[in-house]
Amino acid sequence: MSAIPQGFVEKTSKLSEEVTRPFPNSRKVYVQGSRDDLRVGLREVEQTPTHTDTGVEQNPPIPIYDTSGPYTDPEAHIDLMQGLAPLREGWVAERGDTVLLDGPTSEFGRRRQDDAALASLRFEHIRAPRRAAPGRNVSQMHYARQGIVTPEMEYVAIRENVKLQALRADPSYAKLLRQHAGESFGASLPAEITPEFVRDEVARGRAIIPANINHPELEPMIIGRNFRVKVNTNIGNSAVTSSIEEEVEKMVWSARWGGDTLMDLSTGKNIHETREWILRNAPMPIGTVPIYQALEKVDGKPEDLTWELFRDTLIEQAEQGVDYFTIHAGVRLQYVPLTADRVTGIVSRGGSIMAKWCLSHHQENFLYTHFEDICEIMKAYDVSFSLGDGLRPGCLADANDRAQFAELETLGELTKTAWAHDVQVMIEGPGHVPLQKIKENMDKELVDCFEAPFYTLGPLVTDIAPGYDHITSGIGAANIGWYGTAMLCYVTPKEHLGLPNKQDVRDGIITYKIAAHAADVAKGFPGAQMRDNALSKARFEFRWEDQFNLGLDPERAREYHDETMPKQAHKVAHFCSMCGPNFCSMKITQDVRDYAAKQGLTEDEALRKGMEEKAVEFVKTGVEIYKAV
Amino acid sequence: MSAIPQGFVEKTSKLSEEVTRPFPNSRKVYVQGSRDDLRVGLREVEQTPTHTDTGVEQNPPIPIYDTSGPYTDPEAHIDLMQGLAPLREGWVAERGDTVLLDGPTSEFGRRRQDDAALASLRFEHIRAPRRAAPGRNVSQMHYARQGIVTPEMEYVAIRENVKLQALRADPSYAKLLRQHAGESFGASLPAEITPEFVRDEVARGRAIIPANINHPELEPMIIGRNFRVKVNTNIGNSAVTSSIEEEVEKMVWSARWGGDTLMDLSTGKNIHETREWILRNAPMPIGTVPIYQALEKVDGKPEDLTWELFRDTLIEQAEQGVDYFTIHAGVRLQYVPLTADRVTGIVSRGGSIMAKWCLSHHQENFLYTHFEDICEIMKAYDVSFSLGDGLRPGCLADANDRAQFAELETLGELTKTAWAHDVQVMIEGPGHVPLQKIKENMDKELVDCFEAPFYTLGPLVTDIAPGYDHITSGIGAANIGWYGTAMLCYVTPKEHLGLPNKQDVRDGIITYKIAAHAADVAKGFPGAQMRDNALSKARFEFRWEDQFNLGLDPERAREYHDETMPKQAHKVAHFCSMCGPNFCSMKITQDVRDYAAKQGLTEDEALRKGMEEKAVEFVKTGVEIYKAV
């Protein structure tokens, strides 16, 4: 732990090639919205044709929700030194309800700005921050409640639909769009996500669009039970490892693999500067836990924290552009003793900091007592609350206990307070919960917190697999996502053991994309199963390249395939290494179909009819084998 | 693909050190049964003590169900050339209902035995096979229905209990044995697994003990809804890759990480010899899909298969000691057309072979028409049925369709037939099924197949993650295990892409151990949560070594930890690399407890009382902060 600047000393604008190379056989396409400056990026995976005995069948491109931002667009000019283009700048300005400030208004922000020793670390093109004009509220929820459909709302509507309406009108997608009925446990999934639906969901608090007015680089996205389930990733240096440069690279890496939002949990000396670099280059909403930085400012002594210092930290970060704050306002003094008999006590960093503060001062949590003051700050920049679950269980044994649920009830009370200020809210959830206790968490959250979006960490369904906790938690995440959780906070294989490296981050994100997608399919989100259908068709037809490219991680799929069958010829082979060329079930199935086809029995009905005719023959000879099913 | 002997050409008896080294800080212990030759191995993880301000608290050893057999016992003499000690030989012999044969009675078995060219490949110490004496039935189900508790039944009772009765009587385990109420969806989990309970479950067909009389090396285990959920692993060379030697090493590797049973799916030229090596060295039940080998014998042409050739193959394998056979007798001719309109047709190898045979001959599946003949063979050696799901779905789109369920209904009909012969049965299940359609599979199986144990492959809950299908399927496996599936067939990261290597096998098994354990905990299996509790306590107390050692994969946990904190001193550090030394939530929680302790408020009640007293003070000053929760 030293104050000597780390990383970016040479202010490189380089990202490694592996975080920016385009996905194979994919192209970035943009859907134009109702105004020139509103176009929504998505990725389309081109497919190769299917070759049959009777000719060639084209397979249409598959559009995919894309979190990677400009980094995978070969046309985009990327320069970390400049930051991303400020897409939303015009939208925010034209609303006419903000003022441009001369510079940071927080004491800490000004001090960092004026510290010459930090020049080598500092992002150079810092924009003047904005704040709501006096008496104004700039939250998306406030606009929504006024009946205003903002460009942000239209953007997320287009983004969530992923061209579904157009595909429905195109016959080449008809079979691909078939999907099973979902079980949504009471969600209200519409057939089409319209801007008006988005507005309505934001207005009633069932969804949030985290979008600080000082983060104009952001591509808006939405978190709510009636939208696609999202994945949050975390990065952050610690006193022991990591540098600013690594953190920015990790942010882009996280966007590449599908992270929808990102929390910067850095705890080192230069978090202010690290955060600036991340925000200026981040296409996704960025969240933080401001109490971490506040604690740094008092040299790690929770008892020295004060409301004034915390307030300054909120303003510092809000003016940088942080989109959501984890605030542990539900850790009330009276709940702390409820954790004393737990197996793992309080495992949330923020929760334990606040618990220690409360006990040290014999006072109620200042985040709770100053909650309305915090709301005033949130609505001046449109920072969303992520109400922290400081008393979440750290092991199965502590799951669903009184401490956890008492806090959840308080989060519900705070939700009402925030909503009275038109401030957007999501609710953090556990943690470690055995499978049979997960649904109770979701159900209670929906009731106690009035359907505010739930945002859970896993949960891990067992404690016995350190080194594999992306998996233990991915199981819980898929289930709770299915039950109604709006966003899943990823867990990497290094959880409980160490800081994740890039491969761990990739493994964690892909695991959570699986969980989120499984939940979308299970809920019956419109169009969710199309990618599964397209990939399965490619798989069955031995279109190896399409199978790789349609997957969540084309690079790894290809690499695994190449380990046993490296030759290019094998990519078009009608067999794979599992069974070898003469023993392939898919090949045999094709033979079965061909056999049927030769007899003019290609379709199910015709084939069954053919069988029935055969049955007559056989019945005649006394062998009854083709009974109606 | 060549007939030239591969592997074991030098007949090495060497296993690599990594597959046999003992687990850290663990010892192999044996629980003595009612007879001298019945002792059940399990593993005990020793723990280090907890150091507190007031002294040292001992942490008791944690016993763990152990699948690794003698390979992790430093006392055991391992020689692959000799095979494992034949534990069950006396049990089988003393029942007096079998005859020792002169040699293999299958035509193929004799031919391989007499082929001098195979000498370099052959396991040398082949025992004479046994068969039921004329008119006798040697299945565990038959004994169970006669009211006989076999040594195998007593063995599995002891094994399933993992010393639970003794631990319940020992106060040092009291806190560790606390667990949440389960949700078992109608299972009948007893508080204690007695030999009589085992007998009763086997008699009524709700559980099976796969234990061929020609596989005396086997350590008996049980598969049933009211026992611990089990994990099956697969190995097998193919025409493209792998050797006998690798397969044996993989078998031991699989046992090490927790595989409860193993299917040998080899399809090369020397499967007979490979299987012998595997069986003679396998402590777990071995399953096969005999139709694979039968197909080899007709040079890969399904239409050339005959009942006589298949029958010979069953006898060949039964006399080697295979414990369960996958038999695709439910792929009835009339069901084949139901698959024609599927996205991925028939993906089961066995299913597609039989479908092709049926269509080629316009005849009903000979496995169906000869099912009672097969039962006669099964009961003569005690081979269990694993009734194959040849029409299982190969993608989400095809899940729960008529083809799949029609076959399942037929498997139920066949179950009744097998039970009429006192032959043990389990039912294979899917496959690829979205989350919301999984429970229907389990419920239908329980009804249609009369609670015969369900044995599923995953299911995968999405098709879009090639390279990560251990995870997509692990999610489905945890759920279906919770709902009542008795055994989960593992899937590796290479699924759909290539053959797994050793690390893939390890990843696949650990993922499935997670799923199976999560299911045990969720069902409320007695004692299942103890390991979670012990590991969590170790984690909270910064007993790093204990945390690693209690996990499913101590080696990987340690390796991950060492990546960021390699020094030995860090293993006793009261912080970790995630947050660094000054910023650790667990440390802060301890401070909270210490703070409370200083005031004599260690226990929840006392602490709350203390708070109430404080409340009085504060209320006096007008600050009401300590309300009752």
mmCIF file with all atom_site columns, C-alpha atoms in Angstrom, chain A residues 107-224:
data_model
loop_
_atom_site.group_PDB
_atom_site.id
_atom_site.type_symbol
_atom_site.label_atom_id
_atom_site.label_alt_id
_atom_site.label_comp_id
_atom_site.label_asym_id
_atom_site.label_entity_id
_atom_site.label_seq_id
_atom_site.pdbx_PDB_ins_code
_atom_site.Cartn_x
_atom_site.Cartn_y
_atom_site.Cartn_z
_atom_site.occupancy
_atom_site.B_iso_or_equiv
_atom_site.pdbx_formal_charge
_atom_site.auth_seq_id
_atom_site.auth_comp_id
_atom_site.auth_asym_id
_atom_site.auth_atom_id
_atom_site.pdbx_PDB_model_num
ATOM 1   C CA . GLU A 1 107 ? -13.957 18.906  -1.073  1.00 0.00 ? 107 GLU A CA 1
ATOM 2   C CA . PHE A 1 108 ? -12.129 15.679  -1.925  1.00 0.00 ? 108 PHE A CA 1
ATOM 3   C CA . GLY A 1 109 ? -12.720 16.054  -5.669  1.00 0.00 ? 109 GLY A CA 1
ATOM 4   C CA . ARG A 1 110 ? -11.210 19.526  -5.602  1.00 0.00 ? 110 ARG A CA 1
ATOM 5   C CA . ARG A 1 111 ? -8.253  18.401  -3.568  1.00 0.00 ? 111 ARG A CA 1
ATOM 6   C CA . ARG A 1 112 ? -7.437  15.597  -6.018  1.00 0.00 ? 112 ARG A CA 1
ATOM 7   C CA . GLN A 1 113 ? -7.885  18.007  -8.919  1.00 0.00 ? 113 GLN A CA 1
ATOM 8   C CA . ASP A 1 114 ? -5.423  20.439  -7.412  1.00 0.00 ? 114 ASP A CA 1
ATOM 9   C CA . ASP A 1 115 ? -2.794  17.877  -6.431  1.00 0.00 ? 115 ASP A CA 1
ATOM 10  C CA . ALA A 1 116 ? 0.076   18.269  -8.873  1.00 0.00 ? 116 ALA A CA 1
ATOM 11  C CA . ALA A 1 117 ? 1.623   15.002  -7.731  1.00 0.00 ? 117 ALA A CA 1
ATOM 12  C CA . LEU A 1 118 ? -1.282  13.154  -9.322  1.00 0.00 ? 118 LEU A CA 1
ATOM 13  C CA . ALA A 1 119 ? -0.790  14.582  -12.807 1.00 0.00 ? 119 ALA A CA 1
ATOM 14  C CA . SER A 1 120 ? 0.877   11.469  -14.087 1.00 0.00 ? 120 SER A CA 1
ATOM 15  C CA . LEU A 1 121 ? -2.101  9.402   -12.999 1.00 0.00 ? 121 LEU A CA 1
ATOM 16  C CA . ARG A 1 122 ? -4.910  11.661  -14.028 1.00 0.00 ? 122 ARG A CA 1
ATOM 17  C CA . PHE A 1 123 ? -7.263  11.253  -16.963 1.00 0.00 ? 123 PHE A CA 1
ATOM 18  C CA . GLU A 1 124 ? -6.678  14.465  -18.890 1.00 0.00 ? 124 GLU A CA 1
ATOM 19  C CA . HIS A 1 125 ? -9.977  15.282  -20.516 1.00 0.00 ? 125 HIS A CA 1
ATOM 20  C CA . ILE A 1 126 ? -12.215 15.617  -17.517 1.00 0.00 ? 126 ILE A CA 1
ATOM 21  C CA . ARG A 1 127 ? -15.488 17.267  -18.443 1.00 0.00 ? 127 ARG A CA 1
ATOM 22  C CA . ALA A 1 128 ? -17.081 19.834  -16.147 1.00 0.00 ? 128 ALA A CA 1
ATOM 23  C CA . PRO A 1 129 ? -19.677 18.021  -14.063 1.00 0.00 ? 129 PRO A CA 1
ATOM 24  C CA . ARG A 1 130 ? -23.400 18.658  -14.250 1.00 0.00 ? 130 ARG A CA 1
ATOM 25  C CA . ARG A 1 131 ? -25.962 18.810  -11.472 1.00 0.00 ? 131 ARG A CA 1
ATOM 26  C CA . ALA A 1 132 ? -29.710 19.262  -11.434 1.00 0.00 ? 132 ALA A CA 1
ATOM 27  C CA . ALA A 1 133 ? -30.719 22.905  -11.523 1.00 0.00 ? 133 ALA A CA 1
ATOM 28  C CA . PRO A 1 134 ? -32.035 24.085  -8.154  1.00 0.00 ? 134 PRO A CA 1
ATOM 29  C CA . GLY A 1 135 ? -35.329 22.425  -7.344  1.00 0.00 ? 135 GLY A CA 1
ATOM 30  C CA . ARG A 1 136 ? -35.126 19.987  -10.273 1.00 0.00 ? 136 ARG A CA 1
ATOM 31  C CA . ASN A 1 137 ? -35.012 16.203  -10.205 1.00 0.00 ? 137 ASN A CA 1
ATOM 32  C CA . VAL A 1 138 ? -33.144 14.568  -13.097 1.00 0.00 ? 138 VAL A CA 1
ATOM 33  C CA . SER A 1 139 ? -33.881 10.893  -12.377 1.00 0.00 ? 139 SER A CA 1
ATOM 34  C CA . GLN A 1 140 ? -35.321 8.650   -15.058 1.00 0.00 ? 140 GLN A CA 1
ATOM 35  C CA . MET A 1 141 ? -37.996 7.734   -12.544 1.00 0.00 ? 141 MET A CA 1
ATOM 36  C CA . HIS A 1 142 ? -38.987 11.357  -12.191 1.00 0.00 ? 142 HIS A CA 1
ATOM 37  C CA . TYR A 1 143 ? -39.343 11.766  -15.950 1.00 0.00 ? 143 TYR A CA 1
ATOM 38  C CA . ALA A 1 144 ? -41.242 8.507   -16.165 1.00 0.00 ? 144 ALA A CA 1
ATOM 39  C CA . ARG A 1 145 ? -43.684 9.636   -13.541 1.00 0.00 ? 145 ARG A CA 1
ATOM 40  C CA . GLN A 1 146 ? -44.228 12.852  -15.479 1.00 0.00 ? 146 GLN A CA 1
ATOM 41  C CA . GLY A 1 147 ? -45.193 10.706  -18.450 1.00 0.00 ? 147 GLY A CA 1
ATOM 42  C CA . ILE A 1 148 ? -42.018 11.578  -20.350 1.00 0.00 ? 148 ILE A CA 1
ATOM 43  C CA . VAL A 1 149 ? -40.437 8.902   -22.526 1.00 0.00 ? 149 VAL A CA 1
ATOM 44  C CA . THR A 1 150 ? -36.756 9.817   -22.513 1.00 0.00 ? 150 THR A CA 1
ATOM 45  C CA . PRO A 1 151 ? -34.269 8.830   -25.236 1.00 0.00 ? 151 PRO A CA 1
ATOM 46  C CA . GLU A 1 152 ? -32.786 6.490   -22.627 1.00 0.00 ? 152 GLU A CA 1
ATOM 47  C CA . MET A 1 153 ? -36.130 4.691   -22.367 1.00 0.00 ? 153 MET A CA 1
ATOM 48  C CA . GLU A 1 154 ? -36.484 4.377   -26.114 1.00 0.00 ? 154 GLU A CA 1
ATOM 49  C CA . TYR A 1 155 ? -32.895 3.128   -26.295 1.00 0.00 ? 155 TYR A CA 1
ATOM 50  C CA . VAL A 1 156 ? -33.480 0.321   -23.822 1.00 0.00 ? 156 VAL A CA 1
ATOM 51  C CA . ALA A 1 157 ? -36.760 -0.636  -25.504 1.00 0.00 ? 157 ALA A CA 1
ATOM 52  C CA . ILE A 1 158 ? -34.966 -1.110  -28.836 1.00 0.00 ? 158 ILE A CA 1
ATOM 53  C CA . ARG A 1 159 ? -32.109 -2.863  -27.108 1.00 0.00 ? 159 ARG A CA 1
ATOM 54  C CA . GLU A 1 160 ? -34.294 -5.338  -25.221 1.00 0.00 ? 160 GLU A CA 1
ATOM 55  C CA . ASN A 1 161 ? -36.266 -6.283  -28.329 1.00 0.00 ? 161 ASN A CA 1
ATOM 56  C CA . VAL A 1 162 ? -33.155 -7.270  -30.304 1.00 0.00 ? 162 VAL A CA 1
ATOM 57  C CA . LYS A 1 163 ? -35.109 -6.821  -33.566 1.00 0.00 ? 163 LYS A CA 1
ATOM 58  C CA . LEU A 1 164 ? -37.759 -9.313  -32.493 1.00 0.00 ? 164 LEU A CA 1
ATOM 59  C CA . GLN A 1 165 ? -40.603 -7.502  -34.270 1.00 0.00 ? 165 GLN A CA 1
ATOM 60  C CA . ALA A 1 166 ? -38.716 -7.505  -37.558 1.00 0.00 ? 166 ALA A CA 1
ATOM 61  C CA . LEU A 1 167 ? -37.782 -11.142 -37.207 1.00 0.00 ? 167 LEU A CA 1
ATOM 62  C CA . ARG A 1 168 ? -41.378 -12.103 -36.527 1.00 0.00 ? 168 ARG A CA 1
ATOM 63  C CA . ALA A 1 169 ? -42.332 -10.587 -39.861 1.00 0.00 ? 169 ALA A CA 1
ATOM 64  C CA . ASP A 1 170 ? -39.626 -12.555 -41.691 1.00 0.00 ? 170 ASP A CA 1
ATOM 65  C CA . PRO A 1 171 ? -40.596 -16.140 -42.561 1.00 0.00 ? 171 PRO A CA 1
ATOM 66  C CA . SER A 1 172 ? -36.988 -17.341 -42.477 1.00 0.00 ? 172 SER A CA 1
ATOM 67  C CA . TYR A 1 173 ? -37.082 -16.951 -38.692 1.00 0.00 ? 173 TYR A CA 1
ATOM 68  C CA . ALA A 1 174 ? -40.414 -18.681 -38.136 1.00 0.00 ? 174 ALA A CA 1
ATOM 69  C CA . LYS A 1 175 ? -39.056 -22.006 -36.941 1.00 0.00 ? 175 LYS A CA 1
ATOM 70  C CA . LEU A 1 176 ? -36.227 -20.393 -35.003 1.00 0.00 ? 176 LEU A CA 1
ATOM 71  C CA . LEU A 1 177 ? -38.678 -18.314 -33.011 1.00 0.00 ? 177 LEU A CA 1
ATOM 72  C CA . ARG A 1 178 ? -40.604 -21.274 -31.638 1.00 0.00 ? 178 ARG A CA 1
ATOM 73  C CA . GLN A 1 179 ? -40.215 -21.575 -27.907 1.00 0.00 ? 179 GLN A CA 1
ATOM 74  C CA . HIS A 1 180 ? -41.667 -23.319 -24.899 1.00 0.00 ? 180 HIS A CA 1
ATOM 75  C CA . ALA A 1 181 ? -44.217 -21.610 -22.703 1.00 0.00 ? 181 ALA A CA 1
ATOM 76  C CA . GLY A 1 182 ? -42.468 -20.012 -19.780 1.00 0.00 ? 182 GLY A CA 1
ATOM 77  C CA . GLU A 1 183 ? -43.173 -20.100 -16.063 1.00 0.00 ? 183 GLU A CA 1
ATOM 78  C CA . SER A 1 184 ? -42.606 -16.555 -14.889 1.00 0.00 ? 184 SER A CA 1
ATOM 79  C CA . PHE A 1 185 ? -43.949 -16.753 -11.335 1.00 0.00 ? 185 PHE A CA 1
ATOM 80  C CA . GLY A 1 186 ? -46.113 -13.707 -11.816 1.00 0.00 ? 186 GLY A CA 1
ATOM 81  C CA . ALA A 1 187 ? -43.873 -11.472 -13.917 1.00 0.00 ? 187 ALA A CA 1
ATOM 82  C CA . SER A 1 188 ? -45.561 -9.354  -16.585 1.00 0.00 ? 188 SER A CA 1
ATOM 83  C CA . LEU A 1 189 ? -43.556 -10.033 -19.723 1.00 0.00 ? 189 LEU A CA 1
ATOM 84  C CA . PRO A 1 190 ? -45.014 -8.192  -22.705 1.00 0.00 ? 190 PRO A CA 1
ATOM 85  C CA . ALA A 1 191 ? -44.938 -9.578  -26.242 1.00 0.00 ? 191 ALA A CA 1
ATOM 86  C CA . GLU A 1 192 ? -43.035 -6.446  -27.244 1.00 0.00 ? 192 GLU A CA 1
ATOM 87  C CA . ILE A 1 193 ? -40.961 -4.072  -25.166 1.00 0.00 ? 193 ILE A CA 1
ATOM 88  C CA . THR A 1 194 ? -42.221 -0.626  -26.152 1.00 0.00 ? 194 THR A CA 1
ATOM 89  C CA . PRO A 1 195 ? -40.772 2.687   -24.940 1.00 0.00 ? 195 PRO A CA 1
ATOM 90  C CA . GLU A 1 196 ? -44.059 3.259   -23.165 1.00 0.00 ? 196 GLU A CA 1
ATOM 91  C CA . PHE A 1 197 ? -43.758 -0.075  -21.367 1.00 0.00 ? 197 PHE A CA 1
ATOM 92  C CA . VAL A 1 198 ? -40.274 0.912   -20.259 1.00 0.00 ? 198 VAL A CA 1
ATOM 93  C CA . ARG A 1 199 ? -41.565 4.231   -18.986 1.00 0.00 ? 199 ARG A CA 1
ATOM 94  C CA . ASP A 1 200 ? -44.344 2.567   -17.078 1.00 0.00 ? 200 ASP A CA 1
ATOM 95  C CA . GLU A 1 201 ? -42.053 0.018   -15.437 1.00 0.00 ? 201 GLU A CA 1
ATOM 96  C CA . VAL A 1 202 ? -39.578 2.729   -14.406 1.00 0.00 ? 202 VAL A CA 1
ATOM 97  C CA . ALA A 1 203 ? -42.405 4.923   -13.111 1.00 0.00 ? 203 ALA A CA 1
ATOM 98  C CA . ARG A 1 204 ? -43.774 2.204   -10.860 1.00 0.00 ? 204 ARG A CA 1
ATOM 99  C CA . GLY A 1 205 ? -40.274 1.265   -9.650  1.00 0.00 ? 205 GLY A CA 1
ATOM 100 C CA . ARG A 1 206 ? -40.249 -2.246  -11.104 1.00 0.00 ? 206 ARG A CA 1
ATOM 101 C CA . ALA A 1 207 ? -37.250 -1.375  -13.250 1.00 0.00 ? 207 ALA A CA 1
ATOM 102 C CA . ILE A 1 208 ? -34.372 1.084   -13.183 1.00 0.00 ? 208 ILE A CA 1
ATOM 103 C CA . ILE A 1 209 ? -32.183 2.665   -15.843 1.00 0.00 ? 209 ILE A CA 1
ATOM 104 C CA . PRO A 1 210 ? -28.925 3.487   -14.041 1.00 0.00 ? 210 PRO A CA 1
ATOM 105 C CA . ALA A 1 211 ? -27.672 6.502   -15.965 1.00 0.00 ? 211 ALA A CA 1
ATOM 106 C CA . ASN A 1 212 ? -25.899 9.315   -14.155 1.00 0.00 ? 212 ASN A CA 1
ATOM 107 C CA . ILE A 1 213 ? -26.050 12.593  -16.071 1.00 0.00 ? 213 ILE A CA 1
ATOM 108 C CA . ASN A 1 214 ? -22.255 12.724  -15.673 1.00 0.00 ? 214 ASN A CA 1
ATOM 109 C CA . HIS A 1 215 ? -21.750 9.424   -17.454 1.00 0.00 ? 215 HIS A CA 1
ATOM 110 C CA . PRO A 1 216 ? -22.768 10.381  -20.999 1.00 0.00 ? 216 PRO A CA 1
ATOM 111 C CA . GLU A 1 217 ? -20.599 7.633   -22.503 1.00 0.00 ? 217 GLU A CA 1
ATOM 112 C CA . LEU A 1 218 ? -23.090 5.086   -21.222 1.00 0.00 ? 218 LEU A CA 1
ATOM 113 C CA . GLU A 1 219 ? -25.230 2.912   -23.499 1.00 0.00 ? 219 GLU A CA 1
ATOM 114 C CA . PRO A 1 220 ? -28.474 2.793   -21.518 1.00 0.00 ? 220 PRO A CA 1
ATOM 115 C CA . MET A 1 221 ? -29.712 -0.540  -20.210 1.00 0.00 ? 221 MET A CA 1
ATOM 116 C CA . ILE A 1 222 ? -32.528 -1.537  -17.900 1.00 0.00 ? 222 ILE A CA 1
ATOM 117 C CA . ILE A 1 223 ? -32.744 -3.722  -14.811 1.00 0.00 ? 223 ILE A CA 1
ATOM 118 C CA . GLY A 1 224 ? -36.150 -5.148  -13.976 1.00 0.00 ? 224 GLY A CA 1
#
